[in-house]
Coordinates of N, CA, C and O in Angstrom, one line a residue:
M1 N 0.8 -1.2 0.0 CA 0.0 0.0 0.0 C 0.9 1.2 0.0 O 1.9 1.3 0.6
T2 N 0.4 2.3 -0.7 CA 1.2 3.5 -0.8 C 1.2 4.2 0.6 O 0.1 4.3 1.2
P3 N 2.3 4.6 1.1 CA 2.3 5.2 2.4 C 1.5 6.5 2.4 O 1.4 7.2 1.4
P4 N 0.8 6.8 3.5 CA 0.1 8.0 3.6 C 1.0 9.2 3.6 O 2.2 9.1 3.9
G5 N 0.5 10.3 3.1 CA 1.3 11.6 3.1 C 2.0 11.9 1.8 O 2.6 13.0 1.7
L6 N 2.0 10.9 0.8 CA 2.6 11.3 -0.4 C 1.7 12.3 -1.1 O 0.5 12.2 -1.1
P7 N 2.3 13.3 -1.7 CA 1.5 14.4 -2.3 C 0.8 14.1 -3.6 O 1.1 14.7 -4.6
Y8 N -0.1 13.1 -3.6 CA -0.9 12.8 -4.8 C -1.8 14.0 -5.1 O -2.5 14.5 -4.1
L9 N -2.0 14.3 -6.3 CA -2.9 15.4 -6.7 C -3.9 14.9 -7.8 O -3.6 13.9 -8.5
P10 N -5.1 15.5 -7.9 CA -6.0 15.1 -8.9 C -5.3 15.3 -10.3 O -4.9 16.4 -10.6
A11 N -5.2 14.3 -11.1 CA -4.5 14.4 -12.4 C -5.1 15.4 -13.3 O -4.5 16.1 -14.0
L12 N -6.5 15.4 -13.3 CA -7.2 16.3 -14.3 C -6.9 17.8 -13.9 O -7.1 18.7 -14.8
S13 N -6.5 18.1 -12.7 CA -6.2 19.4 -12.3 C -4.7 19.8 -12.5 O -4.3 20.9 -12.3
H14 N -3.9 18.8 -12.9 CA -2.5 19.0 -13.0 C -2.0 18.3 -14.3 O -1.0 17.6 -14.3
L15 N -2.7 18.6 -15.4 CA -2.3 18.0 -16.7 C -0.9 18.4 -17.2 O -0.3 17.7 -18.0
D16 N -0.4 19.5 -16.7 CA 0.9 19.9 -17.0 C 2.0 19.0 -16.6 O 3.1 19.1 -17.0
L17 N 1.7 18.1 -15.6 CA 2.7 17.1 -15.2 C 2.7 15.9 -16.0 O 3.6 15.0 -15.8
L18 N 1.9 15.8 -17.1 CA 1.7 14.6 -17.9 C 2.2 14.8 -19.3 O 2.2 15.9 -19.8
A19 N 2.6 13.7 -20.0 CA 2.8 13.8 -21.4 C 1.5 14.1 -22.1 O 0.4 13.8 -21.6
G20 N 1.6 14.7 -23.3 CA 0.4 15.2 -24.0 C -0.6 14.1 -24.3 O -1.8 14.3 -24.0
P21 N -0.2 12.9 -24.8 CA -1.2 11.9 -25.1 C -1.9 11.3 -23.8 O -3.0 11.0 -23.8
V22 N -1.2 11.4 -22.7 CA -1.7 10.9 -21.4 C -2.8 11.9 -20.9 O -3.9 11.5 -20.6
A23 N -2.4 13.2 -21.0 CA -3.4 14.3 -20.6 C -4.6 14.2 -21.4 O -5.8 14.3 -20.9
E24 N -4.5 14.1 -22.7 CA -5.6 14.0 -23.7 C -6.5 12.8 -23.4 O -7.7 13.0 -23.3
T25 N -5.9 11.7 -23.1 CA -6.8 10.5 -22.8 C -7.5 10.7 -21.5 O -8.7 10.3 -21.4
L26 N -6.8 11.2 -20.4 CA -7.5 11.4 -19.1 C -8.6 12.3 -19.2 O -9.7 12.1 -18.6
R27 N -8.5 13.4 -20.0 CA -9.6 14.4 -20.2 C -10.8 13.7 -20.8 O -11.9 14.1 -20.5
G28 N -10.6 12.7 -21.7 CA -11.8 12.1 -22.3 C -12.3 10.8 -21.7 O -13.2 10.2 -22.2
W29 N -11.6 10.3 -20.7 CA -11.9 9.1 -20.1 C -12.9 9.3 -18.9 O -12.8 10.1 -18.1
A30 N -14.0 8.4 -18.9 CA -15.0 8.6 -17.9 C -14.5 8.5 -16.5 O -15.1 9.1 -15.6
H31 N -13.4 7.8 -16.2 CA -12.8 7.7 -14.9 C -11.6 8.6 -14.6 O -10.9 8.4 -13.6
G32 N -11.4 9.5 -15.5 CA -10.2 10.4 -15.4 C -10.2 11.1 -14.0 O -9.1 11.4 -13.5
D33 N -11.3 11.4 -13.5 CA -11.4 12.1 -12.2 C -11.0 11.3 -11.0 O -10.8 11.8 -9.9
R34 N -10.7 10.0 -11.2 CA -10.3 9.1 -10.2 C -8.8 8.8 -10.2 O -8.3 8.0 -9.4
V35 N -8.1 9.4 -11.2 CA -6.7 9.2 -11.3 C -5.9 10.3 -10.7 O -6.3 11.5 -10.8
E36 N -4.9 10.0 -10.0 CA -4.0 11.0 -9.3 C -2.6 11.0 -9.9 O -2.2 10.0 -10.5
V37 N -1.9 12.1 -9.7 CA -0.6 12.2 -10.2 C 0.3 12.6 -9.0 O -0.1 13.3 -8.1
L38 N 1.5 12.1 -9.1 CA 2.6 12.4 -8.1 C 3.8 12.9 -8.8 O 4.3 12.3 -9.7
S39 N 4.2 14.1 -8.5 CA 5.4 14.7 -9.1 C 6.6 14.1 -8.4 O 6.7 14.0 -7.1
I40 N 7.6 13.6 -9.1 CA 8.8 12.9 -8.6 C 10.0 13.4 -9.2 O 10.0 14.1 -10.3
D41 N 11.1 13.1 -8.6 CA 12.5 13.4 -9.2 C 12.6 12.3 -10.3 O 12.5 11.1 -10.0
P42 N 12.9 12.7 -11.5 CA 13.1 11.8 -12.6 C 14.1 10.7 -12.3 O 14.0 9.6 -12.9
A43 N 15.0 10.9 -11.4 CA 16.0 9.9 -11.1 C 15.4 8.7 -10.4 O 16.1 7.7 -10.3
V44 N 14.2 8.9 -9.8 CA 13.6 7.7 -9.1 C 12.4 7.2 -9.8 O 11.5 6.6 -9.2
S45 N 12.3 7.4 -11.1 CA 11.2 6.9 -11.9 C 11.1 5.4 -12.0 O 10.0 4.9 -12.1
D46 N 12.2 4.7 -12.0 CA 12.1 3.3 -12.1 C 11.6 2.7 -10.8 O 11.8 3.3 -9.7
P47 N 10.8 1.6 -10.8 CA 10.1 1.2 -9.7 C 10.9 0.9 -8.4 O 10.6 1.3 -7.3
A48 N 12.1 0.3 -8.6 CA 12.9 0.0 -7.4 C 13.4 1.3 -6.7 O 13.3 1.4 -5.5
A49 N 13.8 2.3 -7.5 CA 14.2 3.5 -7.0 C 13.0 4.3 -6.3 O 13.2 4.9 -5.3
L50 N 11.9 4.2 -7.0 CA 10.7 4.9 -6.4 C 10.3 4.3 -5.1 O 10.0 5.0 -4.1
V51 N 10.3 3.0 -5.0 CA 10.0 2.3 -3.7 C 11.0 2.7 -2.6 O 10.6 3.0 -1.5
E52 N 12.3 2.8 -3.0 CA 13.3 3.2 -2.0 C 13.1 4.6 -1.5 O 13.2 4.9 -0.4
A53 N 12.7 5.5 -2.5 CA 12.6 6.9 -2.2 C 11.3 7.2 -1.4 O 11.3 8.2 -0.6
T54 N 10.2 6.5 -1.7 CA 8.9 6.8 -1.1 C 8.4 5.9 0.0 O 7.5 6.2 0.7
G55 N 8.9 4.7 0.0 CA 8.4 3.7 0.9 C 7.2 2.9 0.4 O 6.6 2.1 1.2
M56 N 6.7 3.2 -0.8 CA 5.6 2.5 -1.3 C 6.0 1.1 -1.6 O 7.1 0.8 -1.7
A57 N 5.0 0.2 -1.6 CA 5.2 -1.2 -1.9 C 5.5 -1.5 -3.4 O 4.7 -0.9 -4.2
L58 N 6.5 -2.3 -3.7 CA 6.7 -2.6 -5.1 C 5.5 -3.3 -5.7 O 5.3 -3.1 -6.9
E59 N 4.7 -4.0 -4.9 CA 3.5 -4.7 -5.4 C 2.5 -3.7 -5.9 O 1.6 -4.1 -6.6
D60 N 2.6 -2.5 -5.5 CA 1.6 -1.4 -6.0 C 2.1 -0.7 -7.2 O 1.4 0.2 -7.7
C61 N 3.3 -1.1 -7.8 CA 3.8 -0.5 -9.0 C 3.6 -1.4 -10.1 O 3.7 -2.6 -10.0
A62 N 3.3 -0.9 -11.3 CA 3.1 -1.7 -12.5 C 4.0 -1.1 -13.6 O 4.2 0.1 -13.7
N63 N 4.5 -2.0 -14.5 CA 5.3 -1.6 -15.6 C 4.5 -1.8 -16.9 O 3.7 -2.7 -17.0
C64 N 4.8 -0.9 -17.9 CA 4.2 -1.0 -19.2 C 5.3 -1.1 -20.2 O 6.2 -0.3 -20.3
V65 N 5.3 -2.2 -21.0 CA 6.3 -2.4 -22.0 C 5.6 -2.5 -23.3 O 4.5 -3.0 -23.4
V66 N 6.3 -2.1 -24.4 CA 5.8 -2.2 -25.7 C 6.5 -3.3 -26.5 O 7.7 -3.3 -26.5
V67 N 5.7 -4.2 -27.1 CA 6.2 -5.4 -27.7 C 5.7 -5.4 -29.1 O 4.6 -5.0 -29.4
G68 N 6.5 -6.0 -30.0 CA 6.1 -6.1 -31.4 C 6.6 -7.3 -32.1 O 7.5 -8.0 -31.6
G69 N 6.0 -7.7 -33.2 CA 6.4 -8.8 -34.0 C 5.8 -8.7 -35.4 O 5.0 -7.7 -35.6
R70 N 6.1 -9.6 -36.3 CA 5.6 -9.6 -37.6 C 4.9 -10.9 -38.0 O 5.3 -11.9 -37.5
R71 N 3.9 -10.8 -38.8 CA 3.2 -12.0 -39.3 C 2.8 -11.6 -40.7 O 2.1 -10.7 -41.0
A72 N 3.3 -12.4 -41.7 CA 3.0 -12.2 -43.1 C 3.3 -10.8 -43.5 O 2.5 -10.2 -44.3
G73 N 4.4 -10.2 -43.1 CA 4.8 -8.9 -43.4 C 4.1 -7.8 -42.7 O 4.4 -6.6 -42.9
E74 N 3.2 -8.1 -41.9 CA 2.4 -7.1 -41.1 C 2.9 -7.0 -39.7 O 3.1 -8.0 -39.0
E75 N 3.2 -5.7 -39.3 CA 3.7 -5.5 -38.0 C 2.6 -5.5 -37.0 O 1.5 -5.0 -37.3
R76 N 2.8 -6.1 -35.9 CA 1.8 -6.2 -34.8 C 2.4 -5.7 -33.5 O 3.4 -6.2 -33.1
V77 N 1.8 -4.7 -32.9 CA 2.4 -4.0 -31.7 C 1.3 -4.0 -30.6 O 0.2 -3.8 -30.9
A78 N 1.8 -4.2 -29.4 CA 0.9 -4.2 -28.2 C 1.7 -3.7 -27.0 O 2.9 -3.7 -27.0
A79 N 0.9 -3.2 -26.1 CA 1.5 -2.8 -24.8 C 1.1 -3.9 -23.8 O 0.0 -4.5 -23.9
C80 N 2.0 -4.1 -22.8 CA 1.7 -5.1 -21.8 C 1.9 -4.5 -20.4 O 3.0 -3.8 -20.2
V81 N 1.0 -4.6 -19.5 CA 1.1 -4.0 -18.2 C 1.1 -5.2 -17.2 O 0.2 -6.0 -17.1
V82 N 2.2 -5.2 -16.4 CA 2.3 -6.2 -15.4 C 2.8 -5.6 -14.1 O 3.4 -4.5 -14.1
L83 N 2.6 -6.2 -13.0 CA 3.1 -5.7 -11.7 C 4.6 -5.7 -11.7 O 5.2 -6.5 -12.4
A84 N 5.2 -4.7 -11.0 CA 6.6 -4.6 -11.0 C 7.3 -5.8 -10.4 O 8.5 -5.9 -10.5
T85 N 6.6 -6.6 -9.6 CA 7.2 -7.8 -9.0 C 7.2 -9.0 -10.0 O 7.6 -10.1 -9.6
T86 N 6.7 -8.8 -11.2 CA 6.6 -9.8 -12.2 C 7.3 -9.4 -13.5 O 7.7 -8.2 -13.6
R87 N 7.3 -10.3 -14.5 CA 7.8 -9.9 -15.8 C 6.8 -10.4 -16.9 O 6.3 -11.5 -16.7
A88 N 6.6 -9.7 -17.9 CA 5.7 -10.1 -19.0 C 6.3 -11.3 -19.7 O 7.5 -11.4 -19.9
D89 N 5.5 -12.3 -19.9 CA 5.9 -13.5 -20.6 C 5.8 -13.2 -22.1 O 4.9 -13.6 -22.8
V90 N 6.8 -12.6 -22.6 CA 6.9 -12.2 -24.0 C 7.0 -13.4 -25.0 O 6.4 -13.4 -26.0
N91 N 7.9 -14.3 -24.6 CA 8.2 -15.4 -25.5 C 7.1 -16.4 -25.7 O 7.1 -17.1 -26.7
T92 N 6.1 -16.5 -24.8 CA 5.1 -17.5 -25.0 C 3.7 -16.7 -25.0 O 3.1 -16.7 -26.1
T93 N 3.3 -16.1 -23.9 CA 1.9 -15.5 -23.9 C 1.8 -14.4 -24.8 O 0.8 -14.4 -25.6
V94 N 2.7 -13.4 -24.8 CA 2.5 -12.2 -25.7 C 2.7 -12.6 -27.2 O 1.9 -12.2 -28.0
R95 N 3.6 -13.5 -27.4 CA 3.8 -14.0 -28.8 C 2.5 -14.6 -29.3 O 2.1 -14.4 -30.5
G96 N 1.9 -15.4 -28.5 CA 0.6 -16.1 -28.9 C -0.5 -15.1 -29.1 O -1.3 -15.2 -30.0
L97 N -0.6 -14.1 -28.2 CA -1.6 -13.1 -28.3 C -1.5 -12.2 -29.6 O -2.5 -11.9 -30.3
L98 N -0.2 -11.9 -29.9 CA 0.0 -11.2 -31.2 C 0.0 -12.1 -32.4 O -0.1 -11.6 -33.5
D99 N 0.0 -13.4 -32.2 CA 0.0 -14.4 -33.3 C 1.2 -14.1 -34.2 O 1.0 -13.9 -35.4
V100 N 2.4 -14.0 -33.6 CA 3.6 -13.8 -34.4 C 4.6 -14.9 -34.0 O 4.5 -15.6 -33.0
R101 N 5.6 -15.1 -34.9 CA 6.6 -16.2 -34.7 C 7.6 -15.7 -33.6 O 8.0 -16.5 -32.8
K102 N 7.9 -14.4 -33.6 CA 8.8 -13.9 -32.5 C 8.4 -12.6 -32.1 O 8.0 -11.7 -32.9
A103 N 8.3 -12.4 -30.8 CA 7.9 -11.1 -30.2 C 9.1 -10.5 -29.5 O 9.8 -11.3 -28.8
S104 N 9.3 -9.2 -29.6 CA 10.4 -8.6 -28.8 C 10.0 -7.2 -28.5 O 9.1 -6.6 -29.0
F105 N 10.8 -6.6 -27.5 CA 10.5 -5.3 -27.1 C 10.8 -4.3 -28.2 O 11.8 -4.5 -28.9
L106 N 10.0 -3.3 -28.4 CA 10.3 -2.3 -29.4 C 11.6 -1.5 -29.0 O 11.9 -1.3 -27.8
A107 N 12.4 -1.1 -29.9 CA 13.6 -0.3 -29.6 C 13.2 0.9 -28.9 O 12.1 1.5 -29.2
M108 N 14.1 1.4 -28.0 CA 13.8 2.6 -27.2 C 13.3 3.8 -28.1 O 12.3 4.4 -27.9
E109 N 14.1 4.1 -29.1 CA 13.8 5.3 -30.0 C 12.4 5.1 -30.7 O 11.6 6.0 -30.8
D110 N 12.1 3.9 -31.1 CA 10.9 3.6 -31.8 C 9.7 3.7 -30.8 O 8.7 4.4 -31.1
A111 N 9.8 3.2 -29.6 CA 8.8 3.2 -28.6 C 8.5 4.7 -28.2 O 7.3 5.1 -28.1
V112 N 9.5 5.5 -28.0 CA 9.4 6.9 -27.6 C 8.7 7.7 -28.8 O 7.7 8.4 -28.5
E113 N 9.1 7.5 -30.0 CA 8.5 8.2 -31.1 C 7.1 7.8 -31.3 O 6.2 8.7 -31.5
R114 N 6.7 6.6 -31.2 CA 5.4 6.1 -31.5 C 4.4 6.5 -30.4 O 3.2 6.6 -30.6
T115 N 4.9 6.5 -29.1 CA 4.0 6.8 -28.0 C 3.9 8.3 -27.7 O 2.9 8.7 -27.0
G116 N 4.9 9.1 -28.0 CA 5.0 10.5 -27.6 C 5.3 10.6 -26.1 O 4.9 11.6 -25.5
M117 N 5.9 9.5 -25.5 CA 6.2 9.5 -24.1 C 7.7 9.3 -23.9 O 8.4 8.8 -24.8
E118 N 8.2 9.6 -22.7 CA 9.6 9.4 -22.4 C 9.9 7.9 -22.1 O 9.0 7.2 -21.5
Y119 N 11.1 7.4 -22.5 CA 11.5 6.1 -22.2 C 11.5 5.9 -20.7 O 12.0 6.8 -20.0
G120 N 11.0 4.8 -20.2 CA 11.0 4.6 -18.8 C 9.8 5.1 -18.1 O 9.6 5.0 -16.9
A121 N 8.9 5.8 -18.9 CA 7.7 6.4 -18.3 C 6.5 6.1 -19.2 O 5.4 6.6 -19.0
I122 N 6.7 5.1 -20.2 CA 5.5 4.8 -21.0 C 4.5 4.1 -20.2 O 4.7 3.3 -19.3
T123 N 3.2 4.5 -20.5 CA 2.1 4.1 -19.7 C 1.0 3.6 -20.6 O 1.0 4.0 -21.8
P124 N 0.1 2.8 -20.1 CA -1.0 2.4 -20.9 C -2.1 3.4 -21.2 O -3.0 3.3 -22.0
V125 N -1.9 4.6 -20.5 CA -2.9 5.7 -20.7 C -2.4 6.6 -21.9 O -1.3 7.2 -21.8
G126 N -3.1 6.6 -23.0 CA -2.7 7.5 -24.1 C -1.9 6.8 -25.2 O -1.3 7.5 -26.0
L127 N -1.9 5.5 -25.3 CA -1.2 4.8 -26.3 C -2.0 4.9 -27.6 O -3.2 5.2 -27.6
P128 N -1.3 4.6 -28.8 CA -2.1 4.6 -30.0 C -3.3 3.7 -30.0 O -3.2 2.6 -29.5
A129 N -4.4 4.2 -30.5 CA -5.7 3.5 -30.4 C -5.6 2.1 -31.1 O -6.4 1.2 -30.7
A130 N -4.8 1.9 -32.1 CA -4.7 0.6 -32.8 C -4.0 -0.4 -32.0 O -4.1 -1.6 -32.3
W131 N -3.3 -0.1 -30.9 CA -2.6 -1.1 -30.2 C -3.4 -1.7 -29.1 O -4.1 -1.0 -28.3
P132 N -3.5 -3.0 -29.0 CA -4.1 -3.7 -27.9 C -3.2 -3.4 -26.6 O -2.0 -3.3 -26.7
V133 N -3.9 -3.3 -25.5 CA -3.2 -3.1 -24.2 C -3.5 -4.4 -23.4 O -4.6 -4.5 -22.9
Y134 N -2.6 -5.3 -23.2 CA -2.8 -6.5 -22.5 C -2.4 -6.2 -21.0 O -1.3 -5.7 -20.7
V135 N -3.3 -6.4 -20.1 CA -3.1 -6.2 -18.7 C -3.2 -7.5 -17.9 O -4.2 -8.2 -18.0
D136 N -2.1 -7.8 -17.2 CA -2.1 -9.0 -16.4 C -3.3 -8.9 -15.3 O -3.4 -7.9 -14.7
A137 N -4.0 -10.0 -15.2 CA -5.2 -10.0 -14.3 C -4.8 -9.6 -12.8 O -5.6 -9.0 -12.1
R138 N -3.6 -9.9 -12.4 CA -3.2 -9.5 -11.1 C -3.2 -8.0 -10.8 O -3.3 -7.6 -9.6
V139 N -3.0 -7.2 -11.8 CA -3.0 -5.8 -11.7 C -4.4 -5.3 -11.1 O -4.4 -4.4 -10.3
L140 N -5.5 -5.9 -11.6 CA -6.8 -5.5 -11.1 C -7.1 -5.8 -9.6 O -7.9 -5.2 -9.0
G141 N -6.3 -6.7 -9.1 CA -6.4 -7.0 -7.6 C -5.8 -6.0 -6.7 O -6.0 -6.1 -5.5
R142 N -5.1 -5.1 -7.2 CA -4.4 -4.1 -6.3 C -5.4 -3.0 -6.0 O -6.2 -2.6 -6.9
E143 N -5.4 -2.4 -4.8 CA -6.3 -1.3 -4.5 C -6.0 -0.1 -5.5 O -6.9 0.5 -6.0
H144 N -4.7 0.2 -5.6 CA -4.2 1.2 -6.6 C -3.0 0.7 -7.2 O -2.2 -0.1 -6.6
V145 N -2.7 1.1 -8.4 CA -1.4 0.8 -9.0 C -0.8 2.1 -9.5 O -1.5 3.1 -9.9
V146 N 0.5 2.2 -9.3 CA 1.3 3.3 -9.7 C 2.0 3.0 -11.0 O 2.7 2.0 -11.1
I147 N 1.7 3.8 -12.0 CA 2.2 3.6 -13.4 C 2.8 4.9 -13.9 O 2.7 5.9 -13.3
G148 N 3.4 4.8 -15.0 CA 4.0 5.9 -15.6 C 3.0 7.0 -16.0 O 1.8 6.7 -16.1
A149 N 3.5 8.2 -16.2 CA 2.7 9.4 -16.6 C 3.1 9.9 -17.9 O 2.7 11.0 -18.3
G150 N 3.9 9.1 -18.6 CA 4.4 9.6 -19.9 C 5.7 10.4 -19.8 O 6.4 10.6 -20.8
V151 N 6.0 10.9 -18.7 CA 7.2 11.7 -18.4 C 7.8 11.1 -17.1 O 7.1 10.6 -16.2
R152 N 9.1 11.1 -17.1 CA 9.8 10.5 -15.9 C 9.7 11.3 -14.6 O 9.9 10.8 -13.6
A153 N 9.2 12.5 -14.7 CA 9.0 13.4 -13.6 C 7.7 13.3 -12.9 O 7.4 14.1 -12.0
A154 N 6.9 12.2 -13.2 CA 5.6 12.1 -12.5 C 5.2 10.6 -12.6 O 5.7 9.8 -13.5
K155 N 4.3 10.2 -11.8 CA 3.6 8.9 -11.8 C 2.1 9.1 -11.6 O 1.7 10.0 -10.9
L156 N 1.4 8.2 -12.2 CA -0.1 8.2 -12.0 C -0.4 7.1 -11.0 O 0.3 6.1 -10.9
R157 N -1.5 7.3 -10.2 CA -2.0 6.3 -9.4 C -3.5 6.1 -9.8 O -4.3 7.0 -9.8
V158 N -3.7 4.9 -10.2 CA -5.0 4.5 -10.7 C -5.6 3.4 -9.8 O -4.9 2.4 -9.5
P159 N -6.9 3.4 -9.5 CA -7.5 2.3 -8.8 C -7.3 1.0 -9.6 O -7.6 1.0 -10.8
G160 N -6.8 -0.1 -9.1 CA -6.4 -1.3 -9.8 C -7.6 -1.8 -10.7 O -7.4 -2.0 -11.9
P161 N -8.8 -1.9 -10.2 CA -9.9 -2.4 -11.0 C -10.2 -1.5 -12.2 O -10.7 -2.0 -13.2
L162 N -9.9 -0.2 -12.1 CA -10.2 0.7 -13.3 C -9.2 0.5 -14.4 O -9.5 0.9 -15.5
M163 N -8.1 -0.3 -14.2 CA -7.2 -0.5 -15.3 C -7.9 -1.3 -16.4 O -7.6 -1.2 -17.6
A164 N -8.9 -2.1 -16.0 CA -9.7 -2.8 -17.0 C -10.6 -1.9 -17.9 O -11.0 -2.3 -19.0
E165 N -10.8 -0.7 -17.5 CA -11.6 0.3 -18.2 C -10.9 1.2 -19.1 O -11.5 2.0 -19.9
L166 N -9.5 1.1 -19.1 CA -8.8 2.0 -20.0 C -9.0 1.6 -21.5 O -9.3 0.4 -21.8
P167 N -8.9 2.5 -22.4 CA -9.1 2.2 -23.8 C -8.2 1.1 -24.3 O -7.0 1.1 -24.0
G168 N -8.7 0.2 -25.0 CA -7.9 -0.9 -25.7 C -7.5 -2.0 -24.8 O -6.8 -2.9 -25.3
V169 N -7.9 -2.0 -23.5 CA -7.4 -3.0 -22.6 C -8.1 -4.4 -22.8 O -9.3 -4.5 -23.0
E170 N -7.3 -5.4 -22.7 CA -7.7 -6.8 -22.7 C -7.0 -7.4 -21.4 O -5.8 -7.4 -21.3
I171 N -7.8 -8.0 -20.5 CA -7.3 -8.6 -19.3 C -6.8 -10.0 -19.7 O -7.5 -10.8 -20.3
V172 N -5.6 -10.3 -19.3 CA -5.0 -11.6 -19.6 C -4.5 -12.3 -18.4 O -3.7 -11.8 -17.7
E173 N -5.1 -13.5 -18.1 CA -4.6 -14.4 -17.0 C -3.2 -14.9 -17.5 O -3.1 -15.3 -18.6
G174 N -2.2 -14.8 -16.6 CA -0.9 -15.4 -16.9 C -0.1 -14.6 -17.9 O 0.8 -15.1 -18.5
L175 N -0.4 -13.3 -18.0 CA 0.4 -12.5 -18.9 C 1.9 -12.3 -18.3 O 2.8 -12.2 -19.1
A176 N 1.9 -12.4 -17.0 CA 3.2 -12.2 -16.3 C 3.6 -13.5 -15.6 O 2.8 -14.3 -15.3
R177 N 4.9 -13.6 -15.4 CA 5.4 -14.8 -14.6 C 6.2 -14.3 -13.4 O 6.6 -13.1 -13.4

């Protein structure tokens, strides 16, 4: 659980702390008013550093990775959201979901360019509409999850069950191991 006293703010009132695509999505999302933002030192953006700096539980943090592959010359890209205590099963589960022979993480420059977000802060909020967003079912079981805000200088806190309501989300049992 996130320690009390962290200065979370209503995200819709502090859109300046978010990447453009994230702010745009939150403004149009029915549950945007339930999302909070935390301004942080970009040096502690990675989950382990954030946990050490704030005292929040690693189990309350989630990572979003962008994965792609090809099938019959067609590129297939998806985002995967898993708890920070787990890893996305890219070689089996994600590869099967994308129906590709080989799935791999998008190159940093490519992921940044396509999402409009900073590397290490990519979030499932505000991704390209054509991309499926696979969310490990365990994410929904958390009271809140702390995810990227599209910029390394902030984090979003979203009620875990609402992660299923984000645009493009598909809940996947066993997405992570």
